[in-house]
mmCIF file of C-alpha atoms in Angstrom:
data_model
loop_
_atom_site.group_PDB
_atom_site.id
_atom_site.type_symbol
_atom_site.label_atom_id
_atom_site.label_comp_id
_atom_site.label_asym_id
_atom_site.label_seq_id
_atom_site.Cartn_x
_atom_site.Cartn_y
_atom_site.Cartn_z
ATOM 1 C CA MET L 1 75.003 95.299 121.439
ATOM 2 C CA THR L 2 74.503 98.710 119.905
ATOM 3 C CA THR L 3 74.596 99.700 116.234
ATOM 4 C CA THR L 4 76.372 102.799 115.315
ATOM 5 C CA GLY L 5 75.948 104.967 112.234
ATOM 6 C CA GLU L 6 78.203 106.857 109.709
ATOM 7 C CA ASN L 7 78.469 109.837 111.996
ATOM 8 C CA ASP L 8 79.715 108.060 115.018
ATOM 9 C CA PRO L 9 83.213 109.740 115.675
ATOM 10 C CA ARG L 10 84.427 106.679 117.205
ATOM 11 C CA LEU L 11 83.907 104.582 114.137
ATOM 12 C CA GLU L 12 85.348 107.263 112.061
ATOM 13 C CA LYS L 13 88.656 106.592 113.927
ATOM 14 C CA TYR L 14 88.222 103.033 113.166
ATOM 15 C CA ARG L 15 87.353 103.631 109.622
ATOM 16 C CA ARG L 16 90.433 105.721 108.813
ATOM 17 C CA MET L 17 92.824 103.383 110.598
ATOM 18 C CA GLN L 18 91.428 100.431 108.468
ATOM 19 C CA ARG L 19 91.670 102.711 105.249
ATOM 20 C CA ILE L 20 95.414 103.072 106.005
ATOM 21 C CA ARG L 21 96.004 99.538 106.628
ATOM 22 C CA GLN L 22 94.180 98.207 103.641
ATOM 23 C CA PHE L 23 95.482 100.812 101.189
ATOM 24 C CA GLU L 24 99.008 99.940 102.320
ATOM 25 C CA ALA L 25 98.607 96.193 102.011
ATOM 26 C CA LYS L 26 97.448 96.652 98.471
ATOM 27 C CA ALA L 27 100.037 99.162 97.617
ATOM 28 C CA GLU L 28 102.724 96.874 98.917
ATOM 29 C CA ALA L 29 101.187 94.008 96.814
ATOM 30 C CA ILE L 30 101.046 95.880 93.474
ATOM 31 C CA HIS L 31 104.578 97.371 94.185
ATOM 32 C CA ALA L 32 105.989 93.911 94.519
ATOM 33 C CA ALA L 33 104.293 93.104 91.266
ATOM 34 C CA GLY L 34 105.906 96.002 89.541
ATOM 35 C CA GLU L 35 102.955 98.383 89.229
ATOM 36 C CA ILE L 36 104.308 101.236 91.228
ATOM 37 C CA PRO L 37 107.675 102.542 90.415
ATOM 38 C CA GLY L 38 110.506 103.594 92.838
ATOM 39 C CA ALA L 39 110.690 103.030 96.647
ATOM 40 C CA LEU L 40 107.575 102.492 98.770
ATOM 41 C CA HIS L 41 107.420 103.526 102.471
ATOM 42 C CA THR L 42 104.467 102.122 104.191
ATOM 43 C CA TYR L 43 102.720 103.320 107.282
ATOM 44 C CA ALA L 44 101.381 99.960 108.691
ATOM 45 C CA GLY L 45 101.571 99.775 112.491
ATOM 46 C CA MET L 46 101.524 103.474 113.072
ATOM 47 C CA GLU L 47 97.788 104.136 112.170
ATOM 48 C CA ALA L 48 96.756 105.272 115.581
ATOM 49 C CA SER L 49 99.497 108.068 115.462
ATOM 50 C CA GLY L 50 98.229 109.517 112.379
ATOM 51 C CA VAL L 51 94.561 109.034 112.780
ATOM 52 C CA GLY L 52 94.706 110.138 116.446
ATOM 53 C CA ALA L 53 96.430 113.458 115.413
ATOM 54 C CA CYS L 54 94.323 114.305 112.230
ATOM 55 C CA ILE L 55 91.016 113.493 113.724
ATOM 56 C CA ALA L 56 91.649 116.396 116.188
ATOM 57 C CA LEU L 57 92.024 118.800 113.352
ATOM 58 C CA ARG L 58 89.396 120.529 111.279
ATOM 59 C CA ASP L 59 89.295 120.089 107.330
ATOM 60 C CA ASP L 60 90.778 123.787 106.953
ATOM 61 C CA ASP L 61 93.581 123.112 109.403
ATOM 62 C CA TYR L 62 97.043 122.534 107.689
ATOM 63 C CA MET L 63 98.966 119.242 107.780
ATOM 64 C CA VAL L 64 102.417 118.450 106.608
ATOM 65 C CA GLY L 65 103.762 115.001 106.105
ATOM 66 C CA THR L 66 106.750 112.983 105.563
ATOM 67 C CA HIS L 67 108.119 110.670 103.126
ATOM 68 C CA ARG L 68 106.261 107.901 104.923
ATOM 69 C CA SER L 69 102.970 109.524 104.223
ATOM 70 C CA HIS L 70 100.257 107.447 102.544
ATOM 71 C CA GLY L 71 98.640 107.295 105.986
ATOM 72 C CA HIS L 72 98.712 111.065 106.879
ATOM 73 C CA PRO L 73 96.205 112.258 104.029
ATOM 74 C CA ILE L 74 94.087 109.166 104.590
ATOM 75 C CA ALA L 75 94.141 110.052 108.162
ATOM 76 C CA LYS L 76 93.141 113.752 107.409
ATOM 77 C CA GLY L 77 90.174 112.414 105.151
ATOM 78 C CA ALA L 78 91.614 112.360 101.788
ATOM 79 C CA LYS L 79 89.807 110.209 99.000
ATOM 80 C CA LEU L 80 91.588 106.983 98.056
ATOM 81 C CA ARG L 81 91.086 107.225 94.194
ATOM 82 C CA PRO L 82 93.465 110.185 93.667
ATOM 83 C CA LEU L 83 95.962 108.811 96.142
ATOM 84 C CA MET L 84 96.355 105.395 94.485
ATOM 85 C CA ALA L 85 96.343 106.859 91.002
ATOM 86 C CA GLU L 86 99.307 109.145 92.151
ATOM 87 C CA LEU L 87 101.161 106.020 93.452
ATOM 88 C CA LEU L 88 100.817 104.692 89.732
ATOM 89 C CA GLY L 89 101.843 107.763 88.220
ATOM 90 C CA LYS L 90 98.590 108.505 86.557
ATOM 91 C CA VAL L 91 97.252 111.821 85.460
ATOM 92 C CA THR L 92 94.246 111.532 87.661
ATOM 93 C CA GLY L 93 96.598 111.258 90.754
ATOM 94 C CA ILE L 94 96.372 113.916 93.257
ATOM 95 C CA CYS L 95 99.490 115.556 91.936
ATOM 96 C CA LYS L 96 98.754 114.716 88.273
ATOM 97 C CA GLY L 97 101.034 111.679 88.483
ATOM 98 C CA LYS L 98 104.108 113.841 89.024
ATOM 99 C CA GLY L 99 104.659 113.276 92.766
ATOM 100 C CA GLY L 100 104.426 109.828 93.344
ATOM 101 C CA SER L 101 104.388 107.769 96.593
ATOM 102 C CA MET L 102 106.562 110.275 98.658
ATOM 103 C CA HIS L 103 104.911 113.609 97.551
ATOM 104 C CA LEU L 104 101.150 113.225 98.106
ATOM 105 C CA SER L 105 98.995 116.474 98.816
ATOM 106 C CA ASP L 106 95.440 117.310 99.031
ATOM 107 C CA PHE L 107 94.795 120.951 99.696
ATOM 108 C CA SER L 108 90.995 120.503 99.830
ATOM 109 C CA MET L 109 91.778 118.662 103.080
ATOM 110 C CA GLY L 110 94.512 121.035 104.322
ATOM 111 C CA SER L 111 97.163 118.596 103.374
ATOM 112 C CA LEU L 112 100.054 120.553 102.086
ATOM 113 C CA GLY L 113 102.025 117.882 100.847
ATOM 114 C CA GLU L 114 104.770 115.494 101.909
ATOM 115 C CA THR L 115 108.382 115.465 100.934
ATOM 116 C CA SER L 116 111.260 113.003 100.545
ATOM 117 C CA ILE L 117 113.638 115.539 102.351
ATOM 118 C CA VAL L 118 113.777 114.470 105.925
ATOM 119 C CA GLY L 119 112.895 117.094 108.355
ATOM 120 C CA SER L 120 111.929 119.791 105.804
ATOM 121 C CA GLY L 121 108.291 119.859 106.890
ATOM 122 C CA GLY L 122 109.150 121.949 110.061
ATOM 123 C CA PRO L 123 109.737 125.315 108.342
ATOM 124 C CA VAL L 124 106.670 124.606 105.980
ATOM 125 C CA ALA L 125 104.410 124.101 108.992
ATOM 126 C CA ALA L 126 105.764 127.170 110.683
ATOM 127 C CA GLY L 127 105.174 129.161 107.497
ATOM 128 C CA ALA L 128 101.660 127.982 107.261
ATOM 129 C CA ALA L 129 100.991 128.757 110.967
ATOM 130 C CA LEU L 130 102.622 132.230 110.432
ATOM 131 C CA GLY L 131 100.236 132.815 107.391
ATOM 132 C CA ALA L 132 97.261 131.688 109.361
ATOM 133 C CA LYS L 133 98.193 134.025 112.268
ATOM 134 C CA LEU L 134 98.862 137.065 110.008
ATOM 135 C CA GLN L 135 95.532 136.685 108.132
ATOM 136 C CA GLY L 136 93.738 136.173 111.424
ATOM 137 C CA LEU L 137 92.568 132.756 110.401
ATOM 138 C CA ASP L 138 91.461 130.353 113.176
ATOM 139 C CA ARG L 139 93.549 127.532 111.927
ATOM 140 C CA VAL L 140 96.498 125.453 113.129
ATOM 141 C CA ALA L 141 99.395 123.664 111.240
ATOM 142 C CA LEU L 142 100.438 120.343 112.411
ATOM 143 C CA CYS L 143 103.888 118.832 111.240
ATOM 144 C CA PHE L 144 104.547 115.279 111.408
ATOM 145 C CA PHE L 145 108.306 114.237 111.438
ATOM 146 C CA GLY L 146 110.116 110.873 112.557
ATOM 147 C CA ASP L 147 112.807 110.167 115.040
ATOM 148 C CA GLY L 148 115.217 110.070 112.198
ATOM 149 C CA ALA L 149 114.299 113.730 111.366
ATOM 150 C CA SER L 150 114.380 114.854 115.064
ATOM 151 C CA SER L 151 118.120 115.898 114.822
ATOM 152 C CA GLU L 152 117.738 117.774 111.479
ATOM 153 C CA GLY L 153 118.424 121.455 111.580
ATOM 154 C CA ALA L 154 115.052 122.381 109.637
ATOM 155 C CA ILE L 155 112.974 120.743 112.207
ATOM 156 C CA HIS L 156 114.496 122.826 115.114
ATOM 157 C CA GLU L 157 114.388 126.075 112.959
ATOM 158 C CA GLY L 158 110.772 125.408 112.437
ATOM 159 C CA MET L 159 110.086 124.826 116.145
ATOM 160 C CA ASN L 160 112.321 127.814 117.248
ATOM 161 C CA LEU L 161 110.374 130.294 114.971
ATOM 162 C CA ALA L 162 107.139 128.919 116.094
ATOM 163 C CA ALA L 163 108.142 129.430 119.712
ATOM 164 C CA VAL L 164 109.603 132.836 119.108
ATOM 165 C CA TRP L 165 106.510 134.231 117.346
ATOM 166 C CA SER L 166 103.910 131.979 119.229
ATOM 167 C CA LEU L 167 102.561 130.248 116.309
ATOM 168 C CA PRO L 168 99.537 127.910 116.175
ATOM 169 C CA ALA L 169 101.561 124.884 115.371
ATOM 170 C CA ILE L 170 101.869 121.447 116.543
ATOM 171 C CA PHE L 171 104.867 119.208 115.955
ATOM 172 C CA VAL L 172 104.276 115.563 116.128
ATOM 173 C CA CYS L 173 107.275 113.339 116.221
ATOM 174 C CA GLU L 174 106.332 109.916 115.330
ATOM 175 C CA ASN L 175 108.992 107.730 116.972
ATOM 176 C CA ASN L 176 108.658 104.373 115.255
ATOM 177 C CA ARG L 177 112.090 103.180 116.656
ATOM 178 C CA PHE L 178 114.077 103.362 113.566
ATOM 179 C CA GLY L 179 115.515 106.080 111.376
ATOM 180 C CA MET L 180 115.815 104.017 108.097
ATOM 181 C CA SER L 181 117.630 101.051 109.562
ATOM 182 C CA THR L 182 119.342 102.637 112.502
ATOM 183 C CA PRO L 183 117.706 102.099 116.001
ATOM 184 C CA THR L 184 116.712 105.457 117.522
ATOM 185 C CA ASP L 185 118.933 104.920 120.646
ATOM 186 C CA LYS L 186 121.927 104.672 118.429
ATOM 187 C CA ALA L 187 121.357 108.049 116.839
ATOM 188 C CA VAL L 188 119.097 110.137 119.082
ATOM 189 C CA ALA L 189 120.612 111.516 122.307
ATOM 190 C CA GLY L 190 118.304 111.339 125.258
ATOM 191 C CA ALA L 191 115.423 109.086 126.187
ATOM 192 C CA ASN L 192 112.765 111.125 124.588
ATOM 193 C CA VAL L 193 112.405 113.608 121.696
ATOM 194 C CA ALA L 194 109.817 115.339 123.509
ATOM 195 C CA ASP L 195 112.200 116.447 126.236
ATOM 196 C CA ARG L 196 113.900 118.793 123.473
ATOM 197 C CA ALA L 197 110.704 121.092 123.768
ATOM 198 C CA HIS L 198 112.187 122.562 127.138
ATOM 199 C CA GLY L 199 114.774 124.056 125.038
ATOM 200 C CA TYR L 200 112.233 126.140 123.150
ATOM 201 C CA GLY L 201 110.012 126.823 126.327
ATOM 202 C CA ILE L 202 107.066 125.040 124.886
ATOM 203 C CA PRO L 203 105.132 121.976 126.223
ATOM 204 C CA GLY L 204 106.702 118.488 125.367
ATOM 205 C CA VAL L 205 104.225 115.640 125.596
ATOM 206 C CA ILE L 206 104.948 111.816 125.234
ATOM 207 C CA VAL L 207 101.843 109.644 124.288
ATOM 208 C CA ASP L 208 101.448 105.903 123.507
ATOM 209 C CA GLY L 209 101.399 106.089 119.585
ATOM 210 C CA GLN L 210 99.295 102.723 119.615
ATOM 211 C CA ASP L 211 96.583 104.168 121.453
ATOM 212 C CA VAL L 212 94.386 106.377 119.081
ATOM 213 C CA ASP L 213 92.289 107.876 121.811
ATOM 214 C CA ALA L 214 95.478 108.839 123.821
ATOM 215 C CA VAL L 215 97.000 110.511 120.745
ATOM 216 C CA GLU L 216 93.730 112.368 119.931
ATOM 217 C CA ALA L 217 93.371 113.664 123.459
ATOM 218 C CA ALA L 218 97.000 114.992 123.461
ATOM 219 C CA VAL L 219 96.711 116.571 120.074
ATOM 220 C CA ARG L 220 93.376 118.203 120.932
ATOM 221 C CA GLU L 221 94.930 119.900 123.984
ATOM 222 C CA ALA L 222 97.756 121.130 121.753
ATOM 223 C CA VAL L 223 95.306 122.405 119.127
ATOM 224 C CA ASP L 224 93.218 124.159 121.813
ATOM 225 C CA ARG L 225 96.365 125.942 123.147
ATOM 226 C CA ALA L 226 97.376 126.775 119.606
ATOM 227 C CA ARG L 227 94.068 128.327 118.731
ATOM 228 C CA ALA L 228 94.127 130.348 122.054
ATOM 229 C CA GLY L 229 97.251 132.076 120.990
ATOM 230 C CA LYS L 230 99.394 130.187 123.320
ATOM 231 C CA GLY L 231 101.844 128.891 120.849
ATOM 232 C CA PRO L 232 103.206 125.399 119.623
ATOM 233 C CA THR L 233 103.488 122.131 121.285
ATOM 234 C CA LEU L 234 105.886 119.179 120.622
ATOM 235 C CA ILE L 235 104.196 115.653 120.833
ATOM 236 C CA GLU L 236 106.194 112.377 120.589
ATOM 237 C CA THR L 237 104.052 109.445 119.766
ATOM 238 C CA LYS L 238 105.790 106.144 120.709
ATOM 239 C CA THR L 239 104.963 103.888 117.881
ATOM 240 C CA TYR L 240 106.278 101.166 115.497
ATOM 241 C CA ARG L 241 106.468 100.469 111.809
ATOM 242 C CA TYR L 242 105.900 96.979 110.744
ATOM 243 C CA GLY L 243 107.617 97.066 107.393
ATOM 244 C CA ASP L 244 111.324 97.812 106.516
ATOM 245 C CA HIS L 245 112.290 101.344 105.692
ATOM 246 C CA ALA L 246 111.193 100.706 102.247
ATOM 247 C CA VAL L 247 109.233 97.410 101.414
ATOM 248 C CA ASN L 248 110.095 95.029 98.541
ATOM 249 C CA MET L 249 113.869 95.628 98.669
ATOM 250 C CA GLY L 250 114.884 92.092 98.515
ATOM 251 C CA ARG L 251 116.175 91.919 102.040
ATOM 252 C CA GLU L 252 115.182 93.230 105.462
ATOM 253 C CA LEU L 253 117.515 96.098 106.414
ATOM 254 C CA THR L 254 115.902 96.957 109.773
ATOM 255 C CA PRO L 255 117.352 95.076 112.714
ATOM 256 C CA ARG L 256 114.448 93.451 114.483
ATOM 257 C CA GLY L 257 114.890 92.364 118.139
ATOM 258 C CA PRO L 258 112.593 90.519 120.579
ATOM 259 C CA GLU L 259 110.640 93.602 121.038
ATOM 260 C CA HIS L 260 109.184 93.268 117.612
ATOM 261 C CA ASP L 261 106.706 90.825 118.722
ATOM 262 C CA ASP L 262 105.695 92.839 121.754
ATOM 263 C CA TRP L 263 104.961 95.838 119.431
ATOM 264 C CA VAL L 264 102.928 93.825 116.877
ATOM 265 C CA ALA L 265 101.039 92.281 119.827
ATOM 266 C CA ARG L 266 99.995 95.871 120.591
ATOM 267 C CA ASP L 267 98.631 96.513 117.161
ATOM 268 C CA PRO L 268 96.613 99.835 117.123
ATOM 269 C CA ILE L 269 93.696 98.621 115.284
ATOM 270 C CA THR L 270 93.447 95.539 117.365
ATOM 271 C CA ILE L 271 93.525 97.577 120.557
ATOM 272 C CA TYR L 272 90.861 99.963 119.305
ATOM 273 C CA ARG L 273 88.507 97.437 118.003
ATOM 274 C CA LYS L 274 88.655 95.693 121.278
ATOM 275 C CA ARG L 275 87.800 98.872 123.133
ATOM 276 C CA LEU L 276 85.000 99.641 120.726
ATOM 277 C CA VAL L 277 83.342 96.020 121.330
ATOM 278 C CA GLU L 278 83.697 96.389 125.097
ATOM 279 C CA ALA L 279 81.951 99.814 124.692
ATOM 280 C CA GLY L 280 79.041 98.062 122.990
ATOM 281 C CA VAL L 281 79.820 98.251 119.306
ATOM 282 C CA ALA L 282 78.707 95.190 117.497
ATOM 283 C CA ASP L 283 81.335 92.887 115.771
ATOM 284 C CA ALA L 284 79.186 92.738 112.811
ATOM 285 C CA ASP L 285 79.272 96.533 112.360
ATOM 286 C CA LEU L 286 83.056 96.545 112.409
ATOM 287 C CA ASP L 287 83.224 93.571 110.083
ATOM 288 C CA ALA L 288 81.001 95.433 107.774
ATOM 289 C CA ILE L 289 83.333 98.471 107.905
ATOM 290 C CA ASP L 290 86.360 96.307 107.020
ATOM 291 C CA SER L 291 84.429 94.969 104.115
ATOM 292 C CA ALA L 292 83.282 98.345 102.885
ATOM 293 C CA ILE L 293 86.791 99.663 103.032
ATOM 294 C CA ALA L 294 88.175 96.599 101.085
ATOM 295 C CA ASP L 295 85.762 97.597 98.278
ATOM 296 C CA GLU L 296 86.876 101.378 98.542
ATOM 297 C CA VAL L 297 90.506 100.230 98.113
ATOM 298 C CA ALA L 298 89.684 97.778 95.125
ATOM 299 C CA ASP L 299 87.671 100.617 93.667
ATOM 300 C CA ALA L 300 90.529 103.000 93.932
ATOM 301 C CA LEU L 301 92.947 100.581 92.398
ATOM 302 C CA GLN L 302 90.617 99.897 89.309
ATOM 303 C CA PHE L 303 90.184 103.647 88.987
ATOM 304 C CA ALA L 304 94.070 104.122 88.894
ATOM 305 C CA ARG L 305 94.628 101.317 86.666
ATOM 306 C CA ASP L 306 91.895 102.507 84.135
ATOM 307 C CA SER L 307 93.509 106.145 84.245
ATOM 308 C CA ASP L 308 95.991 107.473 81.825
ATOM 309 C CA TYR L 309 99.523 108.395 82.101
ATOM 310 C CA PRO L 310 100.474 112.112 81.730
ATOM 311 C CA VAL L 311 101.569 113.080 78.392
ATOM 312 C CA PHE L 312 105.172 114.461 77.780
ATOM 313 C CA ALA L 313 103.824 117.839 76.588
ATOM 314 C CA GLU L 314 102.451 118.393 80.127
ATOM 315 C CA ALA L 315 105.720 117.709 81.783
ATOM 316 C CA PHE L 316 106.283 121.514 82.867
ATOM 317 C CA ASP L 317 102.650 122.191 83.739
ATOM 318 C CA HIS L 318 102.208 122.991 87.424
ATOM 319 C CA VAL L 319 106.099 123.236 87.949
ATOM 320 C CA PHE L 320 107.338 126.665 89.037
ATOM 321 C CA VAL L 321 109.961 127.014 86.396
ATOM 322 C CA ASP L 322 109.780 128.859 83.121
ATOM 323 C CA ARG L 323 108.519 126.574 80.514
ATOM 324 C CA LEU L 324 111.146 125.372 78.250
ATOM 325 C CA PRO L 325 110.537 124.557 74.520
ATOM 326 C CA ILE L 326 110.207 120.974 73.865
ATOM 327 C CA PRO L 327 112.863 119.933 71.381
ATOM 328 C CA ALA L 328 111.390 118.893 68.058
ATOM 329 C CA ASP L 329 113.042 115.438 68.095
ATOM 330 C CA VAL L 330 111.546 114.762 71.612
ATOM 331 C CA SER L 331 108.083 116.159 70.847
ATOM 332 C CA ALA L 332 107.860 114.110 67.861
ATOM 333 C CA HIS L 333 107.842 111.018 70.043
ATOM 334 C CA ALA L 334 105.937 112.269 72.988
#
């Protein structure tokens, strides 16, 4: 068996998938305990889709996520401490504790942010791609969206403009079988979202979203095409989310059928670990990665817990509105 180091790209894919899985498990646990406010939309089961796509990008390429986006910045290479602190609403969070679970961003890694507005990332990615093209930058913009967003007008507006202007954009539909609790086949016409690419005269690609190597190959081809000035691509990753639309809601809202066990049996991390072992990577090396990431997640949580909450006087900092005076009766209690 061979031992591989930190710079092995194969292990980096495994490392990022494990970071997502363990981060999400910890987030779900502390959310259940009341440490994270609001709704929590987890990415477990979809790790190969995000990591395969983001590993094909450079750090300076742009990425736009969704409301289910803890996994996307981690897949792009973001550090865990600021992400966990953001979930807990702390001032050390990546958005100073003002964004929370559904609004993570990390400009240092090209992550332009996520949004709870379903489908709104399409025009943002098109705009980022247009900016890169006008400035003569050799960058691409990748937009994640779900099957539930695939019929939203904003997604199609973004794809249409990207096609008309031949922008360096990649649109990745993560078809995880459900839009909230509605099965995809009950809400999306046609067998494949990728087929809609033909309406814009761009390539439409379907890929196994549980296979990180297959996703990477598809996105790399789209990235190469975009950098060459040949315009956008629509990629549909067929994947599956393990959790409900939002976890810890008291009851399961997603209607699970017999296919659930089939999808869980094709767990993306299990598939990739088996492939690595068959290629000569030692089980001990992979176990060491698992353990190191558990320490990373524990460290991120401790960092978040030790951090302060934002103070009221800073409520309007970094917000694009005219700063309003704080009423004296409120300021006195801030």
